[in-house]
PDB file of C-alpha atoms in Angstrom:
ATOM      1  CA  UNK O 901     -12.710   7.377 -15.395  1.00  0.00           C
ATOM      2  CA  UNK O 902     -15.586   5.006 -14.683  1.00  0.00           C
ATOM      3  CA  UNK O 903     -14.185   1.322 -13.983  1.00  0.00           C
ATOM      4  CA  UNK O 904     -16.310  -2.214 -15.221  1.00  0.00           C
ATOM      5  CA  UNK O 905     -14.407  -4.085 -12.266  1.00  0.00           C
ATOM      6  CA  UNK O 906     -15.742  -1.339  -9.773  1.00  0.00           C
ATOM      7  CA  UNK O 907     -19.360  -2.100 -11.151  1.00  0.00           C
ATOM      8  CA  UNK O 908     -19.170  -5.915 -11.663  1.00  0.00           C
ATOM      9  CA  UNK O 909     -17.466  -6.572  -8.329  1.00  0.00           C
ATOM     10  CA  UNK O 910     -19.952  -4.329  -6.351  1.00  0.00           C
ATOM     11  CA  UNK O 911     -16.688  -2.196  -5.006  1.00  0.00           C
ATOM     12  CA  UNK O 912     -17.987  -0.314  -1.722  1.00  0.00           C
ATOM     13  CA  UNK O 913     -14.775   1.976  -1.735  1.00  0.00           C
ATOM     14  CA  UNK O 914     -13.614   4.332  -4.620  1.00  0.00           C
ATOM     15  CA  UNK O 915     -10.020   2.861  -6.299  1.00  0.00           C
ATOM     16  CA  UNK O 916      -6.975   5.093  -6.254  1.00  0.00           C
ATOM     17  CA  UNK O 917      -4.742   5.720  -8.860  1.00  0.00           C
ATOM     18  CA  UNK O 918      -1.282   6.399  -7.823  1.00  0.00           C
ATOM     19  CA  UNK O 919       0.405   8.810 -10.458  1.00  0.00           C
ATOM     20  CA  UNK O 920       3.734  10.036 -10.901  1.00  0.00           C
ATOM     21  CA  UNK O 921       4.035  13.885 -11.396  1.00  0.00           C
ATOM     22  CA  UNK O 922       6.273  17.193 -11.432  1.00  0.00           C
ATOM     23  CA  UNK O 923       3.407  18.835 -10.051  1.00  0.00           C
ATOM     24  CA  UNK O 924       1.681  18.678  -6.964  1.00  0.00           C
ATOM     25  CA  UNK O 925      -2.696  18.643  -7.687  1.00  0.00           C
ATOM     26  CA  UNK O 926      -4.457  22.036  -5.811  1.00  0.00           C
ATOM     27  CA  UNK O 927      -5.936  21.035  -2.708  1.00  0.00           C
ATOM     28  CA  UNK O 928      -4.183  17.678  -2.108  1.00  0.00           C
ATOM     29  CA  UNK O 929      -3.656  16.257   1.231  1.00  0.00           C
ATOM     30  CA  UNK O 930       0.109  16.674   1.694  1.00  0.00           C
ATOM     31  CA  UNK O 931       2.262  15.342   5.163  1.00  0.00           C
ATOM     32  CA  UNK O 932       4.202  18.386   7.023  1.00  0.00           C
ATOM     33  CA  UNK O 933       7.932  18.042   6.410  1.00  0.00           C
ATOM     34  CA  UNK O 934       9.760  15.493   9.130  1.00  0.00           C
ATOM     35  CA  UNK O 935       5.778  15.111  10.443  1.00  0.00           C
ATOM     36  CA  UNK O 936       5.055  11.187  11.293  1.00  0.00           C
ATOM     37  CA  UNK O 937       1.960   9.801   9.203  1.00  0.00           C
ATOM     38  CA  UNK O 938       0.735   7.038   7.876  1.00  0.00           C
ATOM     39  CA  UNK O 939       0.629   6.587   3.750  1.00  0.00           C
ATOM     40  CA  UNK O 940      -2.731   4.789   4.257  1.00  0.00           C
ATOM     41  CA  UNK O 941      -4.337   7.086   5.899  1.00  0.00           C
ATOM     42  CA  UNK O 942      -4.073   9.440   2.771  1.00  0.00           C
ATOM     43  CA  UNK O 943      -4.749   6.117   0.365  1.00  0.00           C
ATOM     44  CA  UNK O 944      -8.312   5.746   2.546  1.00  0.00           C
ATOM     45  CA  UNK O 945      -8.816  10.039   1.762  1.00  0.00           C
ATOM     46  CA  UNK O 946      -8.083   9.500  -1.410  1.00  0.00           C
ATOM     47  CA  UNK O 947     -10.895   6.785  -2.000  1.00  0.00           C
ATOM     48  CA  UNK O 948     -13.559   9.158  -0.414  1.00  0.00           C
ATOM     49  CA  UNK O 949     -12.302  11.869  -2.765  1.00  0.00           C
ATOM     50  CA  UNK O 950      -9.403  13.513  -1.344  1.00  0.00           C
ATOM     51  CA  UNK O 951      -6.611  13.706  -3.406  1.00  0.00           C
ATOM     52  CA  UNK O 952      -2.977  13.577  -1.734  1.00  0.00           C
ATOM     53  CA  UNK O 953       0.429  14.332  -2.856  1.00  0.00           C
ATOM     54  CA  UNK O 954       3.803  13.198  -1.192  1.00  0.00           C
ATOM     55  CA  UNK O 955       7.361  14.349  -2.231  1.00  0.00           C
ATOM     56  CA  UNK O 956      10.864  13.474  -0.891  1.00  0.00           C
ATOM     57  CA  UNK O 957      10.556  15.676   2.124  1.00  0.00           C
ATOM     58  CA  UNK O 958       7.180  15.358   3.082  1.00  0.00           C
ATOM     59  CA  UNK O 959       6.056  10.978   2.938  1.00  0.00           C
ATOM     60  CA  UNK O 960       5.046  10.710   6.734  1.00  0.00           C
ATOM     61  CA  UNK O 961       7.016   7.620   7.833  1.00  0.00           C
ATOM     62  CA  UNK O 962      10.399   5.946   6.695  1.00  0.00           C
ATOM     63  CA  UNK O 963       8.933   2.799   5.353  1.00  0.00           C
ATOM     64  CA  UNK O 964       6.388   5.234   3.773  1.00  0.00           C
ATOM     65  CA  UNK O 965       9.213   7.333   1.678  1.00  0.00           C
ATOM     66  CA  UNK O 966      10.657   3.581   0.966  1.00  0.00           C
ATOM     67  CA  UNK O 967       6.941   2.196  -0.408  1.00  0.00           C
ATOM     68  CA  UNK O 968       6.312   5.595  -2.465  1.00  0.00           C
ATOM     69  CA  UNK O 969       9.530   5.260  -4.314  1.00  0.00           C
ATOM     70  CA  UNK O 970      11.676   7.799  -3.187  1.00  0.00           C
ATOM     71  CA  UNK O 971      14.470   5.695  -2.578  1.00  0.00           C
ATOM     72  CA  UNK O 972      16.622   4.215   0.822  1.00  0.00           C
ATOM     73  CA  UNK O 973      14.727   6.497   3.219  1.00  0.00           C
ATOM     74  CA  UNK O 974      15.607   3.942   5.813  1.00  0.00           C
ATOM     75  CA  UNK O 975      18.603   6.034   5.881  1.00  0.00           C
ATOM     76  CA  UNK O 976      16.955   8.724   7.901  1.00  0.00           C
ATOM     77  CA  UNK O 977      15.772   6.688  10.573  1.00  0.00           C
ATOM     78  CA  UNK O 978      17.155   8.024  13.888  1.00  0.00           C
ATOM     79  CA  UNK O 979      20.081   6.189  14.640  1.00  0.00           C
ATOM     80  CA  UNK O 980      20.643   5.098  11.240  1.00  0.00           C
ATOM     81  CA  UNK O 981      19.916   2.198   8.764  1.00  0.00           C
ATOM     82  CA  UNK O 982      20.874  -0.347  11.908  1.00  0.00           C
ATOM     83  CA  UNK O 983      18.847   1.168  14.350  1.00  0.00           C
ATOM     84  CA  UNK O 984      15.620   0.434  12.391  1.00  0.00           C
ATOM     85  CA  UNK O 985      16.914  -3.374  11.594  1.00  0.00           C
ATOM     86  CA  UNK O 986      16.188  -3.184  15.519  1.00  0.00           C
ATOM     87  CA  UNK O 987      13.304  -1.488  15.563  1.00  0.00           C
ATOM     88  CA  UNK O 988      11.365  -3.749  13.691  1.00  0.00           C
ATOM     89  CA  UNK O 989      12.947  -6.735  15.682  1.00  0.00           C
ATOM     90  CA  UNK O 990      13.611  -6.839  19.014  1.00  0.00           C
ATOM     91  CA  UNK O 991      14.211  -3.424  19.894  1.00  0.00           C
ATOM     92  CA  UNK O 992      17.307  -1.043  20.296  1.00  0.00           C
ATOM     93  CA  UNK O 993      17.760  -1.636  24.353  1.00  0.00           C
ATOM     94  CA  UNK O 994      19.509  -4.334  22.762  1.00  0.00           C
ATOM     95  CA  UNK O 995      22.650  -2.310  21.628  1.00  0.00           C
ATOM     96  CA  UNK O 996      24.724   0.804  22.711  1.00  0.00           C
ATOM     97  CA  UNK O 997      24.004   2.652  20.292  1.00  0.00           C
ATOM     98  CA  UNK O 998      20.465   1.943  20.261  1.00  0.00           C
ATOM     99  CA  UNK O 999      19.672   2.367  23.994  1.00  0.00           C
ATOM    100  CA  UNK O1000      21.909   6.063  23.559  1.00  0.00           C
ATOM    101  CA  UNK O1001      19.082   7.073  20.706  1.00  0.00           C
ATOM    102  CA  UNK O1002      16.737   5.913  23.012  1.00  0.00           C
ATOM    103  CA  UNK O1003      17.386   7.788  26.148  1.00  0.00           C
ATOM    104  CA  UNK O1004      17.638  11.047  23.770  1.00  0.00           C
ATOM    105  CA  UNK O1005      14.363  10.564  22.236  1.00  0.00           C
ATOM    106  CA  UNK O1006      12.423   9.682  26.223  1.00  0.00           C
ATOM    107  CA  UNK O1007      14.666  12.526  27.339  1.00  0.00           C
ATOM    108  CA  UNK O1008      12.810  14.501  24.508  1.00  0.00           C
ATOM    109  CA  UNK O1009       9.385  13.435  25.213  1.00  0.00           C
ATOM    110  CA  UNK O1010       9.047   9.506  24.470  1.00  0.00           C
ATOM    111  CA  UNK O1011       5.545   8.377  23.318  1.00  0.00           C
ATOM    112  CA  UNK O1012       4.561   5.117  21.404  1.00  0.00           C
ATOM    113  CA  UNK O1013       7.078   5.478  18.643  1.00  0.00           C
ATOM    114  CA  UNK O1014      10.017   5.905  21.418  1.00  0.00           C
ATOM    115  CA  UNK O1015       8.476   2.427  23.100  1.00  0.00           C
ATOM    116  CA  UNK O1016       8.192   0.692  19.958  1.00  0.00           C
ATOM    117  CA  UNK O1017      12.122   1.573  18.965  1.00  0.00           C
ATOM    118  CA  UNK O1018      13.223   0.609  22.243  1.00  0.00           C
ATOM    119  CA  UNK O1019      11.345  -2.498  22.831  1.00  0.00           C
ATOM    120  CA  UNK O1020      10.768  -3.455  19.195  1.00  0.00           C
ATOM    121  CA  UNK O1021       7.580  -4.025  16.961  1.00  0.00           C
ATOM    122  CA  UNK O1022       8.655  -8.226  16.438  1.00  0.00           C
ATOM    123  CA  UNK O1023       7.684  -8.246  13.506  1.00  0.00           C
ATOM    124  CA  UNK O1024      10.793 -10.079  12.320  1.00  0.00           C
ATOM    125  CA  UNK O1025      12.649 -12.487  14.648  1.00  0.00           C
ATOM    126  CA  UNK O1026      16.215 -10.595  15.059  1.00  0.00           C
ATOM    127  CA  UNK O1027      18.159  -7.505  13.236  1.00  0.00           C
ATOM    128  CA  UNK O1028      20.166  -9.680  11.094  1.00  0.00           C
ATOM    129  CA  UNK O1029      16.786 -11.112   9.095  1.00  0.00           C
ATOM    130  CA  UNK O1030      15.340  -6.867   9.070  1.00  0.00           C
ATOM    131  CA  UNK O1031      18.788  -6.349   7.063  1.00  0.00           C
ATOM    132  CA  UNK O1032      17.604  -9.056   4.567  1.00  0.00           C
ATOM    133  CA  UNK O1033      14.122  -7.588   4.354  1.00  0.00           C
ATOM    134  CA  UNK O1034      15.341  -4.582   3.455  1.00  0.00           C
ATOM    135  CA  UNK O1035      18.145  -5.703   0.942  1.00  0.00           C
ATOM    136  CA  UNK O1036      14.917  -7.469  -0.774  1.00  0.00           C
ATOM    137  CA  UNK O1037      12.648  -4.940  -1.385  1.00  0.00           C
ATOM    138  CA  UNK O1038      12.831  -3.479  -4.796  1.00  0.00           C
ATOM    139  CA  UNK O1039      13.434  -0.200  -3.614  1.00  0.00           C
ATOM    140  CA  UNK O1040      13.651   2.700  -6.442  1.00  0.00           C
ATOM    141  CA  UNK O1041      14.141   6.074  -6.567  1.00  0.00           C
ATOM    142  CA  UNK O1042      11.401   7.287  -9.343  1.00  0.00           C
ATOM    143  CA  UNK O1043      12.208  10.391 -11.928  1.00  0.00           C
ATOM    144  CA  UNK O1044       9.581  12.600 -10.573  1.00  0.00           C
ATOM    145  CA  UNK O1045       9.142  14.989  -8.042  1.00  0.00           C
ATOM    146  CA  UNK O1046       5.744  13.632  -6.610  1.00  0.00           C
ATOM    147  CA  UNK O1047       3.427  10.381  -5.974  1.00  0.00           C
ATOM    148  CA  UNK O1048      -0.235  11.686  -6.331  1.00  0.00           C
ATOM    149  CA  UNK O1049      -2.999   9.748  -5.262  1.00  0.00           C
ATOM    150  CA  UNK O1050      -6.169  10.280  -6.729  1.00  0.00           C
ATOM    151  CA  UNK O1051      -9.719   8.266  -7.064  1.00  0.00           C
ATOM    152  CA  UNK O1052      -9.811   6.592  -9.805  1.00  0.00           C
ATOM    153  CA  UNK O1053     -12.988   8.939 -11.059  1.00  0.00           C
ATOM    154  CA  UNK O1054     -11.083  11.794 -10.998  1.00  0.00           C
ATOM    155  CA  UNK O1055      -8.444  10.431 -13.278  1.00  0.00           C
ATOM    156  CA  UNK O1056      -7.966  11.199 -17.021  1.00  0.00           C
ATOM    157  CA  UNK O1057      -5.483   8.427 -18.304  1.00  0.00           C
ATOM    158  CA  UNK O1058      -5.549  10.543 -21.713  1.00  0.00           C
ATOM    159  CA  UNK O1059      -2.799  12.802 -19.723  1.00  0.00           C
ATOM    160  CA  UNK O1060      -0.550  10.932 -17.252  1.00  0.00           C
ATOM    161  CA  UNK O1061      -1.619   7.111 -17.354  1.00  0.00           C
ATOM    162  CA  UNK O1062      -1.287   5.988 -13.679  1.00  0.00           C
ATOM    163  CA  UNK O1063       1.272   3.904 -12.645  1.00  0.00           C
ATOM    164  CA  UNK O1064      -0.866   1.509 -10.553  1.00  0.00           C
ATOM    165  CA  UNK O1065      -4.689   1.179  -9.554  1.00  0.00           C
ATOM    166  CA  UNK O1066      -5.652   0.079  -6.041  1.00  0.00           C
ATOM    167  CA  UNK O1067      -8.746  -1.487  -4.763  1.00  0.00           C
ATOM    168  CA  UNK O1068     -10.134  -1.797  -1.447  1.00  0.00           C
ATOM    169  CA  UNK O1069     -11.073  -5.244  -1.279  1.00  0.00           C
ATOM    170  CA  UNK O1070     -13.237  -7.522   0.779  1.00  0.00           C
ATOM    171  CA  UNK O1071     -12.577 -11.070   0.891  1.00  0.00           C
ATOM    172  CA  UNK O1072     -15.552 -12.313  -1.692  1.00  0.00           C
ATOM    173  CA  UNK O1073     -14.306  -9.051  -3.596  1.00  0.00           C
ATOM    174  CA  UNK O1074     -10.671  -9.939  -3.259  1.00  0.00           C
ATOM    175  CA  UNK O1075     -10.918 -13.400  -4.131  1.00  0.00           C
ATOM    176  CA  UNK O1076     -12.753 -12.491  -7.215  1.00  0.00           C
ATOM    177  CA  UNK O1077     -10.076 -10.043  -8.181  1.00  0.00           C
ATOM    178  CA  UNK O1078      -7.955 -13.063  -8.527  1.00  0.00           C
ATOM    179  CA  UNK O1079      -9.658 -15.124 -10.490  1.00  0.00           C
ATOM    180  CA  UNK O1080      -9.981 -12.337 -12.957  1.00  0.00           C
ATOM    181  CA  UNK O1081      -6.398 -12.194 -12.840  1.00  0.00           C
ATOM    182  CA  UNK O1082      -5.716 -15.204 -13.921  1.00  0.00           C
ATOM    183  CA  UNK O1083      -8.744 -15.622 -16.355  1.00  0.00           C
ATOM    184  CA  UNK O1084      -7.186 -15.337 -19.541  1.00  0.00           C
ATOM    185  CA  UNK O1085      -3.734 -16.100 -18.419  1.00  0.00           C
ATOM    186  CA  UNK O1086      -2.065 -18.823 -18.525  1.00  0.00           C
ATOM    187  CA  UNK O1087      -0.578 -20.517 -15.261  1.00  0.00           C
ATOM    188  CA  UNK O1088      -1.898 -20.476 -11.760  1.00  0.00           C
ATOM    189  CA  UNK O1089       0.239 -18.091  -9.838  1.00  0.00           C
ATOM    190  CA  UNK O1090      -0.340 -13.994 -11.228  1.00  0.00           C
ATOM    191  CA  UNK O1091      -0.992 -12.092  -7.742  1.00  0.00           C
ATOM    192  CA  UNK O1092       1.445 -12.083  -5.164  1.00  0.00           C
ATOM    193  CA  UNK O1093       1.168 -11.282  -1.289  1.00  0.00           C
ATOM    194  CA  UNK O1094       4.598  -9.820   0.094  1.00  0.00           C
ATOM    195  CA  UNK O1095       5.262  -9.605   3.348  1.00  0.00           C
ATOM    196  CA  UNK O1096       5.851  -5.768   3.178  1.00  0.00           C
ATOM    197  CA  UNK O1097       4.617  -2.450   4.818  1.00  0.00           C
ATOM    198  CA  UNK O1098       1.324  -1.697   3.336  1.00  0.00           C
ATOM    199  CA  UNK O1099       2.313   1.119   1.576  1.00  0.00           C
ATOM    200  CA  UNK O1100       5.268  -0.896  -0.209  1.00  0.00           C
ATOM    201  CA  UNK O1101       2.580  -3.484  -1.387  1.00  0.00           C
ATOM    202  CA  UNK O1102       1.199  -0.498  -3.710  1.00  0.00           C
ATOM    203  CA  UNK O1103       3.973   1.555  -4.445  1.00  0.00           C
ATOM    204  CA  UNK O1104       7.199  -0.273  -4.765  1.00  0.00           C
ATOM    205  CA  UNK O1105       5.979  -4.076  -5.370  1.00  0.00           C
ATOM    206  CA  UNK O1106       3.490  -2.487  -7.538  1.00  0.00           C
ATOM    207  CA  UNK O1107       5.860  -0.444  -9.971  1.00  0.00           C
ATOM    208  CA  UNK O1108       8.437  -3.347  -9.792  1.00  0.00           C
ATOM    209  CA  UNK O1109       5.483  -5.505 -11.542  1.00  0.00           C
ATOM    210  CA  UNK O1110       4.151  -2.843 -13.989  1.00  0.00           C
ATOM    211  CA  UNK O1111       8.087  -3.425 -15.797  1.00  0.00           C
ATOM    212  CA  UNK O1112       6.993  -7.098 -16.574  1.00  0.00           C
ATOM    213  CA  UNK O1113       5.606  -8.168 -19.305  1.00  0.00           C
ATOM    214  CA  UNK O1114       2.743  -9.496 -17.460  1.00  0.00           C
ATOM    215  CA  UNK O1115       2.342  -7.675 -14.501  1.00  0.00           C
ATOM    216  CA  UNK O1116       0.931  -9.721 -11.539  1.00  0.00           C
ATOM    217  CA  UNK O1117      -1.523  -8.148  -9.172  1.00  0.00           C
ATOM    218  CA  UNK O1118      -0.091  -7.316  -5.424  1.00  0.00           C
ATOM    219  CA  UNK O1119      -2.066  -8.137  -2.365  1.00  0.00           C
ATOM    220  CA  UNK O1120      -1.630  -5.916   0.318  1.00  0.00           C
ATOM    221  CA  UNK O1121      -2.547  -4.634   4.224  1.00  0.00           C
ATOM    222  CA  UNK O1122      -1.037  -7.406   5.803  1.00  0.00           C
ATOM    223  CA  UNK O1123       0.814  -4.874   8.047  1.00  0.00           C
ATOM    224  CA  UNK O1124      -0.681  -4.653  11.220  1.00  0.00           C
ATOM    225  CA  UNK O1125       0.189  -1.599  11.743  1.00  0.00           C
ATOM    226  CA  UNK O1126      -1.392  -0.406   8.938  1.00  0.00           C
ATOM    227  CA  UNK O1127      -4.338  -2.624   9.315  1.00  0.00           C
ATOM    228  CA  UNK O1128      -5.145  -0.732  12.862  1.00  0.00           C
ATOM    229  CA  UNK O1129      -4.146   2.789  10.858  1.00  0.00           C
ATOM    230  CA  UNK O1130      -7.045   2.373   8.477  1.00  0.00           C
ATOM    231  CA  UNK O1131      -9.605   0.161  10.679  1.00  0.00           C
ATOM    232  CA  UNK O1132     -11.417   3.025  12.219  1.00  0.00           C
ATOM    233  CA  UNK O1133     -12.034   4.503   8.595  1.00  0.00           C
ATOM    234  CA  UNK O1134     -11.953   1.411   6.179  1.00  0.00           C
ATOM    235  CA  UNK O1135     -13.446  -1.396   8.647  1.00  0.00           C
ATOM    236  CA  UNK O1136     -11.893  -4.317   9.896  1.00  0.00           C
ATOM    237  CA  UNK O1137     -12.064  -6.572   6.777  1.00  0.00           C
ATOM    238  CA  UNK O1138     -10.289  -5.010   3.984  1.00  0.00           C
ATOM    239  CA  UNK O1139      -7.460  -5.203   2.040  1.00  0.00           C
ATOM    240  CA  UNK O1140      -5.591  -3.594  -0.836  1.00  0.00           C
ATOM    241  CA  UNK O1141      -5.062  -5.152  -3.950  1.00  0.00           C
ATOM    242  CA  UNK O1142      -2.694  -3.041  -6.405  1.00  0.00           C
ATOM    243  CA  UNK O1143      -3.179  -3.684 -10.041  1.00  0.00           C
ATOM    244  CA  UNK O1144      -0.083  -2.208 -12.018  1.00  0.00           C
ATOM    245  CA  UNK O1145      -1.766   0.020 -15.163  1.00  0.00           C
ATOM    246  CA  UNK O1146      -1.488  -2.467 -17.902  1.00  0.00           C
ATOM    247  CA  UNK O1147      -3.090  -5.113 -15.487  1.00  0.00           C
ATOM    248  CA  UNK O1148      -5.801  -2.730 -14.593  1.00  0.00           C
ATOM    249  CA  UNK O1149      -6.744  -2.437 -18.213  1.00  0.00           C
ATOM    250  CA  UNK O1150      -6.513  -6.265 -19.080  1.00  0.00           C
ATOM    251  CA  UNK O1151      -9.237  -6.494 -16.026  1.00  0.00           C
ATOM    252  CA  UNK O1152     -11.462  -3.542 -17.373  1.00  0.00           C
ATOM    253  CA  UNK O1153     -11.243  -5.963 -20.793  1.00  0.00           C
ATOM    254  CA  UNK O1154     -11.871  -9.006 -19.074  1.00  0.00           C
ATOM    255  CA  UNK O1155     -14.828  -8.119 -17.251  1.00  0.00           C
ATOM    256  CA  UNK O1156     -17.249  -9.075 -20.046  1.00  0.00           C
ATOM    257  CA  UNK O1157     -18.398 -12.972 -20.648  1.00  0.00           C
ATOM    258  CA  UNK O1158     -16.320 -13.838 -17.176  1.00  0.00           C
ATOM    259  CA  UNK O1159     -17.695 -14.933 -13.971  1.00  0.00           C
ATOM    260  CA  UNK O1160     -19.213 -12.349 -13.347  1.00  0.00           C
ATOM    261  CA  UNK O1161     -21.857 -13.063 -15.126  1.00  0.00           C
ATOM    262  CA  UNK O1162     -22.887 -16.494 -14.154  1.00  0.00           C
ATOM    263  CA  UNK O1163     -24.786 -17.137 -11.268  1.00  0.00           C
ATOM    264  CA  UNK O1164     -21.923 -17.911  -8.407  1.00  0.00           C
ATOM    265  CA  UNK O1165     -20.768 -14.992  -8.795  1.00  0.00           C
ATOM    266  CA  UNK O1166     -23.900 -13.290  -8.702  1.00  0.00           C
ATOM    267  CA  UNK O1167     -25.121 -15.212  -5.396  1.00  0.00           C
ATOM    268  CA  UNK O1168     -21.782 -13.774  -3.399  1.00  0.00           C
ATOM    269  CA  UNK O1169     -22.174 -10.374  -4.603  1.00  0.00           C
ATOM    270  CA  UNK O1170     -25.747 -10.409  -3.155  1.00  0.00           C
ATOM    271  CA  UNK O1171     -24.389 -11.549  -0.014  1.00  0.00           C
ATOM    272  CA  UNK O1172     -21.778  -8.760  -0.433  1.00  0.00           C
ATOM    273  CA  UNK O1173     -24.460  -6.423  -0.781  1.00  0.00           C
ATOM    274  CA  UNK O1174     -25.987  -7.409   2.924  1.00  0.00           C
ATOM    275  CA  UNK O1175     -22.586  -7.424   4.392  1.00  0.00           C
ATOM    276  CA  UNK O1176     -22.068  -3.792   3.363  1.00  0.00           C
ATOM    277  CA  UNK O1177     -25.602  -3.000   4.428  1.00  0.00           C
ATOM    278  CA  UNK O1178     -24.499  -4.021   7.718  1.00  0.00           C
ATOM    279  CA  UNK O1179     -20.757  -2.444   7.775  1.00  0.00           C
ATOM    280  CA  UNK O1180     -22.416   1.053   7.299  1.00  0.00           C
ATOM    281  CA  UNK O1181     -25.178   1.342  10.096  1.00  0.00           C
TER     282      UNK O1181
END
């Protein structure tokens, strides 16, 4: 399907719908069972055309099979649910049981996962506030067998309605996502920004939105590890902004007599319009 906010905003990169299925599209990118990847990496494929599917064996990373819906995968990490509180703290050479994982894993082969788990990402202060993280994040298990992402183009919402459409977005781009957000709502506060693995801020934030009555738009990519994932393919100044289905649609229905058709609006896109001229040389 064709998208007004894709037009009106000047969108450089193709939006992805991420749909729930039984069955997995032919030629989608799909992650080797128990192989590490990153979910963005296939979100960034899927905007230049590539469809990908995941399932509950195959979602590249823990926090990955945690964004996408397929429940407590935290559980898997090696070492356990505790082990990862470490991980993204101060690090497992902390603990006994940590530092025994460890030595197993560099005995194994190490690499840059095995330093990060034993010296920690610090991305949160200390285990005990990981635990919270994790008790906070609306974490569901959902009723099918995949999550399919496809570009938005590709999609027929006449079939399977997607569950949530997500834009790459740079800033003049983002910030006008926004304000279309809240343009015929009211109250000031209808996008959110959790501080969440970038795949959580369009799966799981995402879906936990589309139940609401008024579903608020989710800002994403503030994980840095994401961030440097997708900067060799997506740039250095983008970031996600997942708009649950029935949001997507009040945006596509807003587009007409907004902002976008006055003349601030239509200055910034036209310095949008050098800035991408410049991103792709």
């Amino acid at each position: 399907m064709e998208s007004k906010v894709v037009q009106a905003l000047g969108m450089r990169h193709e939006p992805v719908a991420i749909v729930w299925a039984n069955e997995r599209p032919e030629g989608a990118s799909v992650f080797r069972p128990g192989k590490w990847g990153c979910v963005m990496w296939m979100l960034a494929g899927a905007s230049r055309g590539k469809p990908a599917a995941f399932d509950r064996e195959s979602y590249g990373c823990w926090g990955g099979g945690v964004g996408l819906g397929f429940g407590n995968q935290y559980k898997a990490f090696p070492g356990g649910e505790a082990c990862f509180h470490y991980f993204l703290s101060v690090g497992n050479k902390h603990w006994d049981q940590g530092r025994t994982v460890s030595e197993k894993m560099q005995a194994a082969g190490g690499g840059a996962f095995v330093e990060d788990f034993t010296e920690g990402e610090g991305y949160l202060k200390d285990p005990v506030l990981v635990e919270r993280f994790v008790q906070d994040l609306p974490i569901v298990d959902i009723p099918t067998r995949y999550v399919v992402f496809q570009p938005l183009k590709a999609v027929d919402p006449t079939q399977n309605p997607p569950q949530v459409v997500v834009f790459w977005a740079e800033p003049h781009q983002l910030a006008a996502l926004v304000v279309l957000t809240n343009y015929a709502r009211a109250g000031n506060e209808h996008v959110i920004v959790p501080f969440a693995a970038g795949c959580q801020s369009i799966g799981i934030y995402a879906y936990r939105e589309a139940q609401s009555e008024k579903p608020r738009g989710v800002i994403g990519q503030m994980d840095l590890s994401a961030r440097l994932n997708v900067c060799k393919t997506m740039g250095d100044h983008v970031l996600t902004f997942a708009a649950p289905w029935k949001l997507f649609l009040e945006l596509e229905e807003n587009v007409a007599g907004s902002f976008v058709e006055r003349s601030v609006w239509g200055q910034l896109k036209a310095r949008l319009g050098i800035a991408n001229k410049d991103n792709t040389r």
